[in-house]
Amino acid sequence: MTGQNTEKQILAMVVLLVISVAALGAYTWFDNGRRTEAASEVFERDSERGAHIFARNCRVCHGNDGAGRESNSTLVGPALNTPSNTFAWRTENAGQLESLQNRYRFTIACGRNGTPMPPWALTQGGSLDDFKIDNLVTLITTNAGNAWEIAVEAAIHEDELAIGNLEIALHGAERLLEAGGWSADLEAAQAAVNAAEADDAQLALLRRALADALAEADALAEAGASDEEIADAESAVENAGTALDNYERSYTRLVLDAIEVATGDPEQDKEQIAEARSRLNEAGGVLRTVAEQRAWLKVATDLATAHSNLDEAEERFAIGLPIMLPPAQVTASTCGQLQQYHQFGTAETLTAATEGDQLGGWLDSLDTDDS
Ligand code: HEC
């Protein structure tokens, strides 16, 4: 009896033990799944945020979808949406993922010296804080939640807004042209400016000659010069006046006045001389014409530019390229990267050559900052 009971008890205990081990195993398995799922959700959220940050800051060089210069030669940045960038995450190789993420965190924060890739960390004069940079890193190294598609949607949205603004600029230029009563003919506008400027230059010369002759006559009159001298001055003024008159009929009266004044009684005519002078100065109608023609040329040029900006934007938009063109400048040394960093060319060389060391240094510096 006792023996049998003991055997039953042992059996029951073994069964219980087996059940609890199985339950523990099942729970561990279940919990792991839950954890992975939770981690996935975090990645997705970060990655989606990264997609929006990417659309605002990075796509001009790396393309709307991150496919970079490999997809279109007008882009300067390399492809970021590659299977190799998400490989570690897909294969759940945590160590490899972490090292890739550290590498890209460094690249984004510090830029790549000697290439157009700029530094983005606030400490390096950039515009992104560590959290945003992390989101970008998650996007690039996981594409969790297919976030590259979200980046494309965000790009389309931004570019639609940009096109809207370019249309507004175009309408503004059109309205200005209309208000001035001008045509959009750029060549005509340019020719009008040239003609007006030539007129202006020529008239300035003729006016100057007349003014000089007047001054001479004035001085002689003041000095009470002889009839002969006055006659010489008179003919000089007349010649200058005729030249001006020939060039621009509207100056005839002015010229005649000037001649009359210069040959009149020097004592009595001082007032008239002063008046002739002031009229000479006021005869600035041509200057106004020049200003008007220049305004026309400017408005016509602005309109042409607005047209071509919109055309170019629409063309790029149609083939999925970011509307803005990338800035061409090359970044300077950041996070202490060596100047010769990039003489060797490809991204591969630099990883091995310097990025590893410098990443360590940069991460250390972050640690120090924190403490
Ligand atoms: C002005 C153009 C430009 C902008 C803007 C730009 N990049 Fe880059 N990026 C580059 C270039 C060029 C390279 C390649 C550098 C090199 O030759 O190693 C690069 C390289 C990279 C790399 C390394 C890729 C690899 O395979 O090693 C990453 C990651 C990267 N950029 C992310 C970003 C992110 C994220 C942003 C936005 C915050 C951004 N870039 C904005 C031009 C740019």
PDB file of C-alpha atoms and ligand atoms in Angstrom, residues 53-54 57-62 69 76-80 85 103-105 107-108 112 115-118 120 128 133 136-137 140 326-329 341-342 345-348 350-351 355, ligand 1:
ATOM      1  CA  ILE A  53      12.852  63.596 -41.177  1.00  0.00           C
ATOM      2  CA  PHE A  54      14.465  62.038 -44.234  1.00  0.00           C
ATOM      3  CA  ASN A  57      16.500  66.848 -44.936  1.00  0.00           C
ATOM      4  CA  CYS A  58      18.102  64.077 -46.906  1.00  0.00           C
ATOM      5  CA  ARG A  59      16.229  63.296 -50.083  1.00  0.00           C
ATOM      6  CA  VAL A  60      17.739  66.132 -52.138  1.00  0.00           C
ATOM      7  CA  CYS A  61      20.907  64.042 -52.233  1.00  0.00           C
ATOM      8  CA  HIS A  62      19.746  60.497 -51.489  1.00  0.00           C
ATOM      9  CA  ARG A  69      22.687  58.250 -57.301  1.00  0.00           C
ATOM     10  CA  VAL A  76      24.888  63.017 -55.263  1.00  0.00           C
ATOM     11  CA  GLY A  77      24.239  60.671 -52.317  1.00  0.00           C
ATOM     12  CA  PRO A  78      24.587  56.881 -52.435  1.00  0.00           C
ATOM     13  CA  ALA A  79      21.643  54.498 -52.070  1.00  0.00           C
ATOM     14  CA  LEU A  80      20.536  53.992 -48.461  1.00  0.00           C
ATOM     15  CA  ASN A  85      21.551  47.911 -44.889  1.00  0.00           C
ATOM     16  CA  ARG A 103      28.508  53.503 -37.918  1.00  0.00           C
ATOM     17  CA  TYR A 104      25.593  55.328 -39.527  1.00  0.00           C
ATOM     18  CA  ARG A 105      24.870  57.275 -36.369  1.00  0.00           C
ATOM     19  CA  THR A 107      28.130  59.253 -40.393  1.00  0.00           C
ATOM     20  CA  ILE A 108      24.911  61.232 -39.998  1.00  0.00           C
ATOM     21  CA  ARG A 112      31.847  62.663 -44.228  1.00  0.00           C
ATOM     22  CA  THR A 115      32.322  64.736 -49.515  1.00  0.00           C
ATOM     23  CA  PRO A 116      29.015  66.579 -49.843  1.00  0.00           C
ATOM     24  CA  MET A 117      27.595  64.552 -46.917  1.00  0.00           C
ATOM     25  CA  PRO A 118      27.099  67.252 -44.271  1.00  0.00           C
ATOM     26  CA  TRP A 120      23.735  66.877 -38.872  1.00  0.00           C
ATOM     27  CA  LEU A 128      19.134  67.304 -35.867  1.00  0.00           C
ATOM     28  CA  ILE A 133      19.382  60.933 -35.886  1.00  0.00           C
ATOM     29  CA  LEU A 136      16.990  58.071 -39.323  1.00  0.00           C
ATOM     30  CA  VAL A 137      19.380  55.281 -38.421  1.00  0.00           C
ATOM     31  CA  ILE A 140      18.024  53.066 -42.920  1.00  0.00           C
ATOM     32  CA  PRO A 326      21.385  69.462 -53.861  1.00  0.00           C
ATOM     33  CA  PRO A 327      23.852  72.065 -52.674  1.00  0.00           C
ATOM     34  CA  ALA A 328      27.197  71.360 -54.274  1.00  0.00           C
ATOM     35  CA  GLN A 329      29.538  72.298 -51.454  1.00  0.00           C
ATOM     36  CA  TYR A 341      39.783  60.954 -45.248  1.00  0.00           C
ATOM     37  CA  HIS A 342      38.355  60.737 -48.690  1.00  0.00           C
ATOM     38  CA  GLY A 345      37.477  57.114 -52.660  1.00  0.00           C
ATOM     39  CA  THR A 346      34.783  54.681 -51.747  1.00  0.00           C
ATOM     40  CA  ALA A 347      32.719  54.296 -48.638  1.00  0.00           C
ATOM     41  CA  GLU A 348      34.260  50.869 -48.051  1.00  0.00           C
ATOM     42  CA  LEU A 350      36.944  54.776 -45.194  1.00  0.00           C
ATOM     43  CA  THR A 351      35.085  52.440 -42.886  1.00  0.00           C
ATOM     44  CA  GLU A 355      35.600  55.573 -39.203  1.00  0.00           C
TER      45      GLU A 355
HETATM   46  C1  HEC B   1      24.280  67.484 -49.828  1.00  0.00           C
HETATM   47  C2  HEC B   1      24.029  66.100 -50.118  1.00  0.00           C
HETATM   48  C3  HEC B   1      23.678  65.178 -48.987  1.00  0.00           C
HETATM   49  C4  HEC B   1      22.691  65.351 -48.052  1.00  0.00           C
HETATM   50  C5  HEC B   1      21.730  66.515 -47.901  1.00  0.00           C
HETATM   51  C6  HEC B   1      22.712  64.172 -47.245  1.00  0.00           C
HETATM   52  N1  HEC B   1      23.679  63.316 -47.662  1.00  0.00           N
HETATM   53 FE1  HEC B   1      24.140  61.524 -46.870  1.00  0.00          FE
HETATM   54  N2  HEC B   1      25.644  61.296 -48.157  1.00  0.00           N
HETATM   55  C7  HEC B   1      25.950  62.163 -49.176  1.00  0.00           C
HETATM   56  C8  HEC B   1      27.104  61.664 -49.889  1.00  0.00           C
HETATM   57  C9  HEC B   1      27.757  62.318 -51.089  1.00  0.00           C
HETATM   58  C10 HEC B   1      27.482  60.471 -49.253  1.00  0.00           C
HETATM   59  C11 HEC B   1      28.638  59.574 -49.617  1.00  0.00           C
HETATM   60  C12 HEC B   1      29.848  59.973 -48.823  1.00  0.00           C
HETATM   61  C13 HEC B   1      31.008  59.095 -49.157  1.00  0.00           C
HETATM   62  O1  HEC B   1      31.505  59.239 -50.272  1.00  0.00           O
HETATM   63  O2  HEC B   1      31.351  58.281 -48.303  1.00  0.00           O
HETATM   64  C14 HEC B   1      26.545  60.279 -48.171  1.00  0.00           C
HETATM   65  C15 HEC B   1      26.596  59.190 -47.325  1.00  0.00           C
HETATM   66  C16 HEC B   1      25.634  58.904 -46.402  1.00  0.00           C
HETATM   67  C17 HEC B   1      25.604  57.702 -45.598  1.00  0.00           C
HETATM   68  C18 HEC B   1      26.590  56.567 -45.631  1.00  0.00           C
HETATM   69  C19 HEC B   1      26.131  55.562 -46.620  1.00  0.00           C
HETATM   70  C20 HEC B   1      27.069  54.397 -46.764  1.00  0.00           C
HETATM   71  O3  HEC B   1      26.695  53.470 -47.475  1.00  0.00           O
HETATM   72  O4  HEC B   1      28.167  54.426 -46.211  1.00  0.00           O
HETATM   73  C21 HEC B   1      24.492  57.780 -44.811  1.00  0.00           C
HETATM   74  C22 HEC B   1      24.002  56.758 -43.806  1.00  0.00           C
HETATM   75  C23 HEC B   1      23.854  59.030 -45.124  1.00  0.00           C
HETATM   76  N3  HEC B   1      24.570  59.700 -46.082  1.00  0.00           N
HETATM   77  C24 HEC B   1      22.688  59.480 -44.537  1.00  0.00           C
HETATM   78  C25 HEC B   1      22.149  60.738 -44.738  1.00  0.00           C
HETATM   79  C26 HEC B   1      21.020  61.250 -44.003  1.00  0.00           C
HETATM   80  C27 HEC B   1      20.234  60.486 -42.967  1.00  0.00           C
HETATM   81  C28 HEC B   1      20.819  62.512 -44.440  1.00  0.00           C
HETATM   82  C29 HEC B   1      19.790  63.517 -43.938  1.00  0.00           C
HETATM   83  C30 HEC B   1      19.800  63.811 -42.550  1.00  0.00           C
HETATM   84  C31 HEC B   1      21.790  62.789 -45.481  1.00  0.00           C
HETATM   85  N4  HEC B   1      22.574  61.687 -45.630  1.00  0.00           N
HETATM   86  C32 HEC B   1      21.850  63.963 -46.200  1.00  0.00           C
HETATM   87  C33 HEC B   1      25.297  63.346 -49.483  1.00  0.00           C
HETATM   88  C34 HEC B   1      24.291  63.894 -48.726  1.00  0.00           C
END
